[in-house]
Amino acid sequence: MNKIRLKIAWCLFLMPMLSACSNRYHIKHDKAPLRVPTVLEMQDAVVTNEAKSVAAGRPYVVLGKQYTPMSDEKGYVEQGVASWYGRKFHGYHTSNGEIFNMFDMTAAHKTLPLPSFVKVTNLDNGKSAIVRVNDRGPFHDDRLIDLSYAAAYKLGYHLNGTANVKVEAITLERQAPRLTYIQVAAGSQLDKIQEMANSLKQKMDLDNVITLENGLYKLRLGPMQGDEHAQTVLNNLRKGEFTQAFLLYSEQQL
């Protein structure tokens, strides 16, 4: 009994991040709601500029496969298969800590930043909708995106279960440039973090800062103005030993 309780507690601890522990849900298989979405519920999501979730932007592993979220969705366009999720997940946490509502115009994607906004077009009938991506999934190689039941209903594939779709990111121009940092590493030994900072300073000629948070020294490169430059540096870091490096922005806690 203690082992069972421990397993359940561990699952509940992990689930708000990845929604991957199926035995926590109150029903085994997903189902459609007991009513149809209203016209108001199927209105397109309102596109806004929001700070990205730091936790949901880090590389993660599900079913033995590693996923590396994008730092910027601008220009993203892809075609693939959309599915939907409903009653099984209704009321539970999404990957960025929000509560999933199958009647909201939301979606799950494996690598888009959370949150972000996309226009999804059903290529089989031409219907489209704008949704807010706030969750991770679907974790099937043949699926591109999971839409809420309301969004799937608006696109006309709620009865079929899947549809061929085109997904296009929608972004708003920011009023001012963001200062960008890249978190490279964290550890409990200041001398090792300092040595790493000095080495990167010589190799990359970039400013860096070391902060102490909850007993860990965190090394961050920057600030750098311009997402394009920051993304190039991040890609180079991830190709080497810093595979877990990720972006931070000035509006997030540094």
Coordinates of N, CA and C in Angstrom, one line a residue:
M1 N 0.8 -1.2 0.0 CA 0.0 0.0 0.0 C 0.9 1.3 0.0
N2 N 2.0 1.2 0.8 CA 2.8 2.4 0.8 C 3.5 2.7 -0.5
K3 N 3.9 1.6 -1.2 CA 4.5 1.7 -2.6 C 3.5 2.3 -3.5
I4 N 2.2 1.9 -3.4 CA 1.2 2.5 -4.3 C 1.0 3.9 -4.1
R5 N 0.9 4.3 -2.8 CA 0.7 5.7 -2.4 C 1.9 6.6 -2.9
L6 N 3.1 6.0 -2.8 CA 4.3 6.7 -3.2 C 4.3 6.9 -4.7
K7 N 3.9 5.9 -5.5 CA 3.8 6.0 -6.9 C 2.8 7.1 -7.3
I8 N 1.6 7.1 -6.7 CA 0.6 8.1 -7.0 C 1.1 9.5 -6.7
A9 N 1.8 9.7 -5.5 CA 2.3 11.0 -5.1 C 3.3 11.5 -6.1
W10 N 4.2 10.6 -6.6 CA 5.2 11.0 -7.5 C 4.6 11.4 -8.9
C11 N 3.6 10.6 -9.3 CA 2.9 10.9 -10.5 C 2.2 12.3 -10.4
L12 N 1.6 12.6 -9.3 CA 0.9 13.9 -9.2 C 1.9 15.0 -9.1
F13 N 3.1 14.8 -8.6 CA 4.1 15.8 -8.6 C 4.6 16.1 -10.0
L14 N 4.7 15.1 -10.9 CA 5.2 15.3 -12.2 C 4.2 15.8 -13.2
M15 N 2.9 15.5 -13.0 CA 1.9 15.7 -14.0 C 1.7 17.2 -14.4
P16 N 1.7 18.1 -13.5 CA 1.5 19.5 -13.9 C 2.4 20.0 -15.0
M17 N 3.6 19.3 -15.1 CA 4.6 19.7 -16.2 C 4.3 19.1 -17.5
L18 N 4.0 17.8 -17.5 CA 3.9 17.1 -18.8 C 2.6 16.4 -19.1
S19 N 1.7 16.3 -18.1 CA 0.5 15.6 -18.3 C 0.7 14.2 -18.9
A20 N 1.6 13.4 -18.2 CA 2.0 12.1 -18.8 C 1.6 10.9 -18.0
C21 N 1.0 11.1 -16.8 CA 0.7 10.0 -15.9 C -0.8 9.7 -16.1
S22 N -1.1 8.7 -16.9 CA -2.5 8.5 -17.3 C -3.4 8.0 -16.1
N23 N -2.8 7.4 -15.1 CA -3.6 6.8 -14.1 C -4.1 7.8 -13.1
R24 N -3.8 9.1 -13.3 CA -4.3 10.1 -12.3 C -5.7 10.6 -12.8
Y25 N -6.1 10.3 -14.0 CA -7.4 10.8 -14.5 C -8.6 10.0 -14.0
H26 N -9.7 10.7 -13.9 CA -10.9 10.0 -13.4 C -11.6 9.1 -14.4
I27 N -11.2 9.2 -15.7 CA -11.7 8.2 -16.6 C -10.5 7.7 -17.4
K28 N -10.6 6.4 -17.9 CA -9.5 5.8 -18.6 C -9.3 6.3 -20.0
H29 N -10.4 6.4 -20.7 CA -10.3 6.8 -22.1 C -11.0 8.1 -22.3
D30 N -10.5 8.9 -23.2 CA -11.0 10.3 -23.5 C -12.4 10.2 -24.1
K31 N -13.2 11.2 -23.7 CA -14.6 11.2 -24.3 C -15.0 12.6 -24.6
A32 N -16.0 12.7 -25.4 CA -16.5 14.0 -25.8 C -17.4 14.5 -24.6
P33 N -17.6 15.8 -24.5 CA -18.5 16.4 -23.4 C -19.9 16.0 -23.7
L34 N -20.7 16.2 -22.7 CA -22.2 15.9 -22.7 C -23.0 16.9 -23.4
R35 N -22.4 18.0 -23.9 CA -23.1 19.1 -24.6 C -22.1 19.6 -25.7
V36 N -22.7 20.3 -26.6 CA -21.9 20.9 -27.7 C -21.4 22.3 -27.2
P37 N -20.2 22.8 -27.7 CA -19.8 24.1 -27.3 C -20.7 25.2 -27.8
T38 N -20.8 26.3 -27.1 CA -21.6 27.4 -27.5 C -20.8 28.2 -28.6
V39 N -21.6 29.1 -29.2 CA -21.0 30.0 -30.2 C -19.9 30.9 -29.5
L40 N -20.2 31.3 -28.3 CA -19.3 32.2 -27.6 C -18.0 31.4 -27.3
E41 N -18.1 30.2 -26.9 CA -17.0 29.3 -26.5 C -16.1 29.1 -27.7
M42 N -16.7 29.1 -28.9 CA -15.9 28.8 -30.1 C -15.3 30.0 -30.8
Q43 N -15.4 31.2 -30.1 CA -14.7 32.3 -30.7 C -13.2 32.2 -30.7
D44 N -12.6 32.7 -31.7 CA -11.1 32.6 -31.7 C -10.5 33.2 -30.5
A45 N -9.3 32.6 -30.1 CA -8.6 33.1 -28.9 C -8.0 34.5 -29.3
V46 N -8.0 35.3 -28.3 CA -7.5 36.7 -28.5 C -5.9 36.6 -28.4
V47 N -5.3 37.1 -29.4 CA -3.8 37.0 -29.5 C -3.2 38.1 -28.6
T48 N -2.3 37.8 -27.7 CA -1.7 38.8 -26.8 C -0.2 38.5 -26.7
N49 N 0.6 39.5 -26.3 CA 2.0 39.3 -25.9 C 2.1 38.8 -24.5
E50 N 2.5 37.6 -24.3 CA 2.7 37.1 -22.9 C 4.1 36.6 -22.7
A51 N 4.5 36.7 -21.5 CA 5.8 36.1 -21.1 C 5.8 34.6 -21.3
K52 N 6.8 34.0 -21.8 CA 6.8 32.5 -22.0 C 7.2 31.8 -20.7
S53 N 6.6 30.6 -20.5 CA 6.9 29.8 -19.3 C 8.3 29.3 -19.4
V54 N 9.1 29.6 -18.4 CA 10.5 29.2 -18.3 C 10.6 27.7 -18.2
A55 N 9.8 27.1 -17.2 CA 9.8 25.7 -17.0 C 9.4 24.9 -18.2
A56 N 8.3 25.4 -18.9 CA 7.8 24.6 -20.0 C 8.7 24.9 -21.3
G57 N 9.7 25.7 -21.2 CA 10.6 25.9 -22.3 C 11.9 25.1 -22.2
R58 N 12.0 24.3 -21.2 CA 13.2 23.5 -21.0 C 13.1 22.1 -21.8
P59 N 14.2 21.5 -22.2 CA 14.1 20.2 -22.8 C 13.5 19.2 -21.9
Y60 N 12.7 18.2 -22.4 CA 12.1 17.2 -21.5 C 12.0 15.9 -22.3
V61 N 11.8 14.9 -21.5 CA 11.7 13.5 -22.1 C 10.3 12.9 -21.8
V62 N 9.7 12.3 -22.8 CA 8.4 11.6 -22.6 C 8.5 10.3 -23.4
L63 N 8.2 9.2 -22.7 CA 8.3 7.8 -23.4 C 9.6 7.6 -24.0
G64 N 10.7 8.0 -23.4 CA 12.0 7.8 -23.9 C 12.5 8.7 -25.0
K65 N 11.7 9.6 -25.4 CA 12.1 10.6 -26.5 C 12.3 12.0 -25.9
Q66 N 13.4 12.6 -26.3 CA 13.6 14.0 -25.8 C 13.1 15.0 -26.8
Y67 N 12.5 16.0 -26.2 CA 11.9 17.1 -27.0 C 12.6 18.4 -26.5
T68 N 12.9 19.3 -27.5 CA 13.5 20.6 -27.2 C 12.6 21.7 -27.7
P69 N 11.9 22.4 -26.8 CA 11.0 23.4 -27.2 C 11.7 24.6 -27.9
M70 N 10.9 25.2 -28.8 CA 11.4 26.4 -29.5 C 11.4 27.6 -28.6
S71 N 12.3 28.5 -28.8 CA 12.4 29.7 -28.0 C 11.6 30.8 -28.6
D72 N 11.3 30.7 -29.9 CA 10.5 31.7 -30.6 C 9.7 31.0 -31.7
E73 N 8.4 31.3 -31.7 CA 7.5 30.7 -32.6 C 7.3 31.5 -33.9
K74 N 7.9 32.7 -34.0 CA 7.7 33.5 -35.2 C 8.1 32.8 -36.4
G75 N 7.2 32.8 -37.4 CA 7.5 32.2 -38.7 C 7.2 30.7 -38.8
Y76 N 6.7 30.1 -37.7 CA 6.4 28.7 -37.6 C 5.2 28.3 -38.5
V77 N 5.4 27.4 -39.4 CA 4.3 26.9 -40.3 C 4.5 25.4 -40.5
E78 N 3.5 24.6 -40.3 CA 3.7 23.1 -40.5 C 2.4 22.5 -40.8
Q79 N 2.4 21.4 -41.5 CA 1.2 20.6 -41.8 C 1.3 19.2 -41.2
G80 N 0.2 18.7 -40.7 CA 0.2 17.4 -40.1 C -1.2 17.0 -39.7
V81 N -1.3 16.1 -38.7 CA -2.5 15.6 -38.3 C -2.9 16.2 -36.9
A82 N -4.1 16.6 -36.8 CA -4.6 17.2 -35.5 C -5.6 16.1 -34.9
S83 N -5.5 16.0 -33.6 CA -6.4 15.2 -32.8 C -7.1 16.2 -31.8
W84 N -7.9 15.6 -30.9 CA -8.5 16.5 -29.9 C -8.5 15.8 -28.5
Y85 N -8.6 16.6 -27.4 CA -8.8 16.0 -26.1 C -9.9 16.7 -25.3
G86 N -10.6 15.9 -24.5 CA -11.8 16.4 -23.9 C -12.0 16.1 -22.4
R87 N -13.0 15.2 -22.1 CA -13.4 15.0 -20.7 C -12.3 14.4 -19.9
K88 N -11.5 13.5 -20.4 CA -10.5 12.9 -19.6 C -9.5 13.9 -19.0
F89 N -9.2 15.0 -19.6 CA -8.2 15.9 -19.2 C -8.8 17.2 -18.6
H90 N -10.2 17.3 -18.7 CA -10.9 18.5 -18.3 C -10.7 18.7 -16.8
G91 N -10.2 19.9 -16.4 CA -10.0 20.3 -15.0 C -8.7 20.0 -14.5
Y92 N -7.8 19.4 -15.3 CA -6.4 19.1 -14.8 C -5.4 20.1 -15.3
H93 N -4.3 20.2 -14.7 CA -3.2 21.2 -15.1 C -2.7 20.9 -16.5
T94 N -2.4 22.0 -17.2 CA -1.7 21.9 -18.4 C -0.2 22.0 -18.1
S95 N 0.6 21.9 -19.1 CA 2.1 21.9 -18.9 C 2.7 23.2 -18.4
N96 N 1.9 24.3 -18.6 CA 2.4 25.6 -18.1 C 1.6 26.0 -16.8
G97 N 1.0 25.0 -16.2 CA 0.3 25.3 -14.9 C -1.1 25.8 -14.9
E98 N -1.7 26.0 -16.1 CA -3.1 26.4 -16.2 C -4.0 25.2 -16.1
I99 N -5.3 25.5 -16.0 CA -6.3 24.4 -15.9 C -6.9 24.2 -17.3
F100 N -6.9 23.0 -17.7 CA -7.4 22.7 -19.1 C -9.0 22.7 -19.0
N101 N -9.5 23.4 -19.9 CA -11.0 23.5 -20.1 C -11.3 23.1 -21.5
M102 N -12.0 22.0 -21.7 CA -12.3 21.5 -23.1 C -13.1 22.4 -23.9
F103 N -13.7 23.4 -23.3 CA -14.5 24.4 -24.0 C -13.8 25.7 -24.3
D104 N -12.5 25.8 -23.9 CA -11.7 26.9 -24.2 C -11.0 26.6 -25.6
M105 N -10.6 27.7 -26.3 CA -9.9 27.5 -27.6 C -8.4 27.4 -27.3
T106 N -8.0 26.2 -26.9 CA -6.6 26.0 -26.6 C -6.1 24.7 -27.3
A107 N -4.8 24.5 -27.2 CA -4.2 23.4 -27.9 C -2.9 22.9 -27.2
A108 N -2.5 21.7 -27.5 CA -1.2 21.1 -27.0 C -0.3 20.9 -28.2
H109 N 1.0 21.2 -28.0 CA 2.0 21.0 -29.0 C 3.3 20.6 -28.3
K110 N 4.1 19.8 -29.0 CA 5.3 19.2 -28.4 C 6.4 20.2 -28.2
T111 N 6.5 21.2 -29.1 CA 7.7 22.1 -29.0 C 7.4 23.6 -29.1
L112 N 6.2 24.0 -29.4 CA 6.0 25.5 -29.5 C 6.1 26.1 -28.1
P113 N 6.6 27.3 -28.0 CA 6.7 28.0 -26.7 C 5.3 28.1 -26.0
L114 N 5.3 28.0 -24.7 CA 4.0 28.1 -23.9 C 4.0 29.4 -23.1
P115 N 3.0 30.3 -23.3 CA 1.9 30.1 -24.3 C 2.3 30.7 -25.6
S116 N 1.6 30.3 -26.7 CA 1.8 30.9 -28.0 C 0.4 30.8 -28.7
F117 N 0.3 31.4 -29.8 CA -1.0 31.4 -30.5 C -0.8 30.9 -32.0
V118 N -1.7 30.1 -32.4 CA -1.6 29.6 -33.8 C -2.9 29.6 -34.5
K119 N -2.9 29.7 -35.8 CA -4.1 29.5 -36.6 C -4.0 28.1 -37.2
V120 N -5.1 27.4 -36.9 CA -5.2 26.0 -37.4 C -6.3 25.9 -38.4
T121 N -5.9 25.4 -39.6 CA -6.8 25.3 -40.7 C -7.0 23.8 -41.1
N122 N -8.3 23.4 -41.1 CA -8.6 22.0 -41.5 C -8.5 22.0 -43.0
L123 N -7.5 21.2 -43.5 CA -7.3 21.2 -44.9 C -8.3 20.3 -45.7
D124 N -9.2 19.6 -44.9 CA -10.2 18.8 -45.5 C -11.5 19.6 -45.9
N125 N -11.7 20.7 -45.1 CA -12.9 21.4 -45.3 C -12.7 23.0 -45.4
G126 N -11.5 23.4 -45.1 CA -11.2 24.9 -45.2 C -11.5 25.7 -44.0
K127 N -12.1 25.0 -42.9 CA -12.4 25.8 -41.7 C -11.2 26.1 -40.9
S128 N -11.1 27.2 -40.2 CA -10.0 27.6 -39.4 C -10.4 28.2 -38.1
A129 N -9.4 28.2 -37.1 CA -9.6 28.7 -35.8 C -8.3 29.2 -35.2
I130 N -8.3 30.2 -34.4 CA -7.1 30.6 -33.7 C -7.2 30.1 -32.2
V131 N -6.1 29.4 -31.8 CA -6.1 28.8 -30.5 C -4.9 29.2 -29.7
R132 N -4.9 29.1 -28.4 CA -3.8 29.4 -27.5 C -3.2 28.1 -27.1
V133 N -1.9 27.9 -27.4 CA -1.2 26.7 -27.1 C -0.6 26.9 -25.6
N134 N -1.1 26.0 -24.7 CA -0.7 26.1 -23.3 C -0.4 24.7 -22.7
D135 N -0.2 23.7 -23.6 CA 0.0 22.3 -23.1 C 1.0 21.6 -24.0
R136 N 1.6 20.5 -23.5 CA 2.4 19.6 -24.3 C 1.7 18.4 -24.8
G137 N 2.1 17.9 -26.0 CA 1.5 16.8 -26.6 C 1.1 17.1 -28.0
P138 N 0.5 16.2 -28.8 CA 0.3 14.8 -28.4 C 1.5 14.0 -28.7
F139 N 1.8 13.0 -27.8 CA 3.0 12.3 -27.9 C 2.9 11.0 -28.7
H140 N 2.5 11.3 -30.0 CA 2.5 10.2 -31.1 C 3.2 10.8 -32.3
D141 N 4.1 10.0 -32.9 CA 4.9 10.5 -34.0 C 4.0 10.9 -35.2
D142 N 2.8 10.4 -35.3 CA 2.0 10.8 -36.5 C 1.0 11.9 -36.2
R143 N 1.1 12.6 -35.0 CA 0.3 13.7 -34.6 C 1.0 15.0 -34.5
L144 N 0.5 16.1 -35.0 CA 1.2 17.3 -34.9 C 0.7 18.2 -33.7
I145 N -0.6 18.2 -33.5 CA -1.2 19.1 -32.5 C -2.5 18.5 -31.9
D146 N -2.8 18.7 -30.7 CA -4.0 18.3 -30.0 C -4.8 19.6 -29.8
L147 N -6.1 19.6 -30.2 CA -6.9 20.8 -30.0 C -7.9 20.4 -28.9
S148 N -8.4 21.5 -28.2 CA -9.5 21.3 -27.2 C -10.7 20.8 -28.0
Y149 N -11.7 20.2 -27.3 CA -12.9 19.7 -28.0 C -13.6 20.9 -28.7
A150 N -13.7 22.1 -28.1 CA -14.3 23.2 -28.7 C -13.7 23.6 -30.0
A151 N -12.4 23.6 -30.0 CA -11.7 24.0 -31.3 C -11.9 22.9 -32.3
A152 N -11.8 21.6 -32.0 CA -12.0 20.6 -32.9 C -13.5 20.6 -33.5
Y153 N -14.4 21.0 -32.6 CA -15.8 21.1 -33.1 C -15.9 22.2 -34.1
K154 N -15.2 23.4 -33.8 CA -15.3 24.5 -34.8 C -14.7 24.1 -36.1
L155 N -13.6 23.3 -36.1 CA -13.0 22.9 -37.3 C -13.7 21.7 -38.0
G156 N -14.7 21.1 -37.3 CA -15.6 20.1 -38.0 C -15.0 18.7 -38.0
Y157 N -14.1 18.4 -37.1 CA -13.6 17.0 -37.1 C -13.8 16.3 -35.7
H158 N -14.7 16.8 -34.9 CA -14.9 16.3 -33.6 C -15.5 14.9 -33.6
L159 N -16.2 14.5 -34.7 CA -16.7 13.2 -34.9 C -15.7 12.2 -35.4
N160 N -14.8 12.7 -36.3 CA -13.8 11.8 -36.9 C -12.6 11.6 -36.0
G161 N -12.3 12.5 -35.1 CA -11.2 12.3 -34.2 C -9.9 12.9 -34.6
T162 N -9.7 13.0 -35.9 CA -8.5 13.6 -36.5 C -8.8 14.3 -37.7
A163 N -7.9 15.2 -38.1 CA -8.0 15.9 -39.4 C -6.6 16.3 -39.9
N164 N -6.5 16.5 -41.2 CA -5.3 17.1 -41.8 C -5.3 18.6 -41.6
V165 N -4.3 19.2 -41.0 CA -4.4 20.6 -40.7 C -3.1 21.3 -41.1
K166 N -3.2 22.6 -41.2 CA -2.0 23.5 -41.3 C -2.0 24.4 -40.1
V167 N -0.8 24.4 -39.5 CA -0.7 25.2 -38.2 C 0.3 26.4 -38.5
E168 N -0.2 27.6 -38.2 CA 0.6 28.8 -38.5 C 0.7 29.6 -37.2
A169 N 1.9 30.0 -36.8 CA 2.1 30.8 -35.6 C 1.6 32.2 -35.9
I170 N 1.0 32.8 -34.9 CA 0.6 34.2 -34.9 C 1.3 35.0 -33.8
T171 N 2.0 36.0 -34.2 CA 2.7 36.8 -33.2 C 2.4 38.3 -33.4
L172 N 2.5 39.1 -32.3 CA 2.3 40.5 -32.3 C 3.7 41.2 -32.2
E173 N 3.9 42.2 -32.9 CA 5.1 43.0 -32.8 C 5.2 43.6 -31.4
R174 N 6.3 43.4 -30.7 CA 6.5 44.0 -29.4 C 6.8 45.5 -29.5
Q175 N 6.4 46.2 -28.5 CA 6.6 47.7 -28.5 C 8.1 48.1 -28.3
A176 N 8.8 47.2 -27.6 CA 10.2 47.5 -27.3 C 11.0 46.2 -27.3
P177 N 12.3 46.3 -27.7 CA 13.1 45.1 -27.7 C 13.3 44.5 -26.3
R178 N 13.4 43.2 -26.3 CA 13.6 42.5 -25.0 C 15.1 42.3 -24.8
L179 N 15.5 42.4 -23.5 CA 16.9 42.0 -23.2 C 16.9 40.5 -22.9
T180 N 17.7 39.8 -23.6 CA 17.7 38.3 -23.6 C 19.0 37.8 -22.8
Y181 N 18.7 36.8 -22.0 CA 19.8 36.1 -21.3 C 19.7 34.6 -21.7
I182 N 20.8 33.9 -21.6 CA 20.8 32.4 -21.8 C 21.3 31.8 -20.5
Q183 N 20.5 31.0 -19.8 CA 21.0 30.2 -18.7 C 21.7 29.0 -19.2
V184 N 23.0 28.9 -18.8 CA 23.9 27.9 -19.3 C 24.0 26.7 -18.4
A185 N 24.2 27.0 -17.1 CA 24.4 25.9 -16.1 C 24.0 26.4 -14.7
A186 N 23.9 25.4 -13.8 CA 23.6 25.7 -12.4 C 24.3 24.6 -11.6
G187 N 24.8 25.0 -10.4 CA 25.5 24.1 -9.5 C 25.7 24.7 -8.2
S188 N 26.1 23.8 -7.2 CA 26.3 24.2 -5.8 C 27.7 24.7 -5.5
Q189 N 28.6 24.5 -6.5 CA 30.0 24.9 -6.2 C 30.4 26.2 -7.1
L190 N 30.6 27.3 -6.4 CA 30.8 28.5 -7.0 C 32.1 28.5 -7.9
D191 N 33.1 27.9 -7.4 CA 34.4 27.9 -8.1 C 34.3 27.2 -9.5
K192 N 33.5 26.2 -9.6 CA 33.3 25.5 -10.9 C 32.4 26.3 -11.8
I193 N 31.4 27.0 -11.3 CA 30.6 27.9 -12.1 C 31.4 29.1 -12.6
Q194 N 32.3 29.6 -11.7 CA 33.1 30.7 -12.1 C 34.1 30.3 -13.2
E195 N 34.7 29.1 -13.0 CA 35.6 28.6 -14.0 C 34.9 28.5 -15.4
M196 N 33.7 28.0 -15.4 CA 33.0 27.8 -16.6 C 32.7 29.2 -17.2
A197 N 32.3 30.2 -16.4 CA 32.0 31.5 -16.9 C 33.3 32.1 -17.5
N198 N 34.4 32.0 -16.9 CA 35.7 32.5 -17.5 C 36.0 31.9 -18.8
S199 N 35.8 30.6 -18.9 CA 36.0 29.8 -20.2 C 35.1 30.3 -21.3
L200 N 33.8 30.5 -21.0 CA 32.9 30.9 -22.0 C 33.2 32.4 -22.4
K201 N 33.6 33.2 -21.5 CA 33.9 34.6 -21.8 C 35.1 34.7 -22.8
Q202 N 36.1 33.8 -22.6 CA 37.2 33.8 -23.6 C 36.8 33.2 -25.0
K203 N 35.9 32.2 -25.0 CA 35.5 31.6 -26.2 C 34.5 32.4 -27.0
M204 N 33.6 33.0 -26.3 CA 32.4 33.6 -27.0 C 32.4 35.2 -26.9
D205 N 33.2 35.7 -26.0 CA 33.3 37.2 -25.8 C 31.9 37.8 -25.5
L206 N 31.2 37.1 -24.6 CA 29.9 37.6 -24.1 C 29.9 37.8 -22.6
D207 N 29.2 38.9 -22.2 CA 29.1 39.2 -20.8 C 28.3 38.0 -20.1
N208 N 28.6 37.9 -18.8 CA 27.8 36.8 -18.1 C 27.5 37.3 -16.7
V209 N 26.6 36.7 -16.0 CA 26.2 37.0 -14.7 C 26.0 35.7 -13.9
I210 N 26.4 35.6 -12.7 CA 26.2 34.5 -11.8 C 25.3 34.9 -10.7
T211 N 24.1 34.2 -10.5 CA 23.2 34.5 -9.4 C 23.1 33.3 -8.5
L212 N 22.7 33.6 -7.2 CA 22.5 32.5 -6.2 C 21.1 32.5 -5.9
E213 N 20.4 31.3 -6.2 CA 19.0 31.1 -5.9 C 18.8 29.7 -5.3
N214 N 18.3 29.7 -4.1 CA 17.9 28.4 -3.4 C 19.1 27.5 -3.3
G215 N 20.3 28.1 -3.1 CA 21.5 27.3 -2.9 C 22.2 26.9 -4.1
L216 N 21.7 27.3 -5.3 CA 22.4 27.0 -6.5 C 22.9 28.3 -7.2
Y217 N 24.2 28.2 -7.7 CA 24.7 29.2 -8.5 C 24.4 29.0 -10.0
K218 N 23.8 30.1 -10.6 CA 23.3 29.9 -11.9 C 24.1 30.9 -12.9
L219 N 24.6 30.3 -13.9 CA 25.4 31.0 -14.9 C 24.5 31.4 -16.1
R220 N 24.5 32.7 -16.4 CA 23.7 33.2 -17.5 C 24.6 34.1 -18.4
L221 N 24.5 33.9 -19.6 CA 25.1 34.8 -20.6 C 24.2 35.9 -21.0
G222 N 24.8 37.1 -21.2 CA 24.0 38.3 -21.6 C 24.2 39.5 -20.7
P223 N 23.4 40.5 -20.9 CA 22.2 40.5 -21.8 C 22.6 40.7 -23.2
M224 N 21.7 40.2 -24.1 CA 21.8 40.3 -25.5 C 20.6 40.9 -26.1
Q225 N 20.7 42.0 -26.9 CA 19.5 42.6 -27.5 C 19.3 41.9 -28.9
G226 N 18.2 41.3 -29.1 CA 17.9 40.7 -30.3 C 17.7 39.2 -30.2
D227 N 16.5 38.8 -30.5 CA 16.2 37.3 -30.4 C 17.0 36.5 -31.4
E228 N 17.3 37.0 -32.6 CA 18.0 36.3 -33.6 C 19.4 35.9 -33.1
H229 N 20.1 36.9 -32.6 CA 21.4 36.6 -32.0 C 21.4 35.7 -30.9
A230 N 20.4 35.9 -30.0 CA 20.3 35.0 -28.8 C 20.1 33.5 -29.3
Q231 N 19.2 33.4 -30.3 CA 18.9 32.0 -30.8 C 20.1 31.4 -31.4
T232 N 20.9 32.1 -32.1 CA 22.1 31.6 -32.7 C 23.1 31.1 -31.6
V233 N 23.3 31.9 -30.6 CA 24.2 31.5 -29.5 C 23.6 30.3 -28.8
L234 N 22.3 30.3 -28.6 CA 21.7 29.1 -27.9 C 21.9 27.9 -28.7
N235 N 21.7 27.9 -30.0 CA 21.9 26.7 -30.8 C 23.3 26.2 -30.8
N236 N 24.3 27.1 -30.8 CA 25.7 26.7 -30.7 C 26.0 26.1 -29.4
L237 N 25.5 26.6 -28.3 CA 25.7 26.0 -27.0 C 25.1 24.6 -26.9
R238 N 23.9 24.5 -27.4 CA 23.3 23.2 -27.3 C 23.9 22.1 -28.2
K239 N 24.7 22.5 -29.2 CA 25.4 21.6 -30.0 C 26.7 21.0 -29.3
G240 N 27.1 21.7 -28.2 CA 28.2 21.3 -27.5 C 27.8 20.7 -26.2
E241 N 28.5 21.0 -25.1 CA 28.2 20.4 -23.8 C 27.0 20.9 -23.1
F242 N 26.5 22.1 -23.5 CA 25.4 22.8 -22.8 C 24.1 22.4 -23.4
T243 N 23.7 21.2 -23.4 CA 22.5 20.8 -24.1 C 21.2 21.2 -23.4
Q244 N 21.3 21.6 -22.1 CA 20.2 22.0 -21.3 C 20.0 23.5 -21.3
A245 N 20.8 24.3 -22.0 CA 20.7 25.7 -22.0 C 19.4 26.2 -22.5
F246 N 18.9 27.3 -21.9 CA 17.6 27.8 -22.4 C 17.5 29.4 -22.2
L247 N 16.6 30.0 -22.9 CA 16.5 31.4 -22.9 C 15.7 32.0 -21.7
L248 N 16.1 33.2 -21.2 CA 15.3 33.9 -20.3 C 15.2 35.3 -20.8
Y249 N 14.1 36.0 -20.5 CA 13.8 37.3 -21.0 C 13.8 38.3 -19.8
S250 N 13.9 39.6 -20.1 CA 14.0 40.6 -19.1 C 12.7 40.7 -18.3
E251 N 11.6 40.3 -18.8 CA 10.3 40.4 -18.0 C 10.2 39.2 -17.1
Q252 N 11.1 38.2 -17.3 CA 11.0 37.0 -16.4 C 12.0 37.2 -15.3
Q253 N 11.9 36.5 -14.2 CA 12.8 36.6 -13.1 C 14.2 36.2 -13.4
L254 N 15.2 37.0 -13.2 CA 16.6 36.7 -13.5 C 17.3 36.5 -12.2

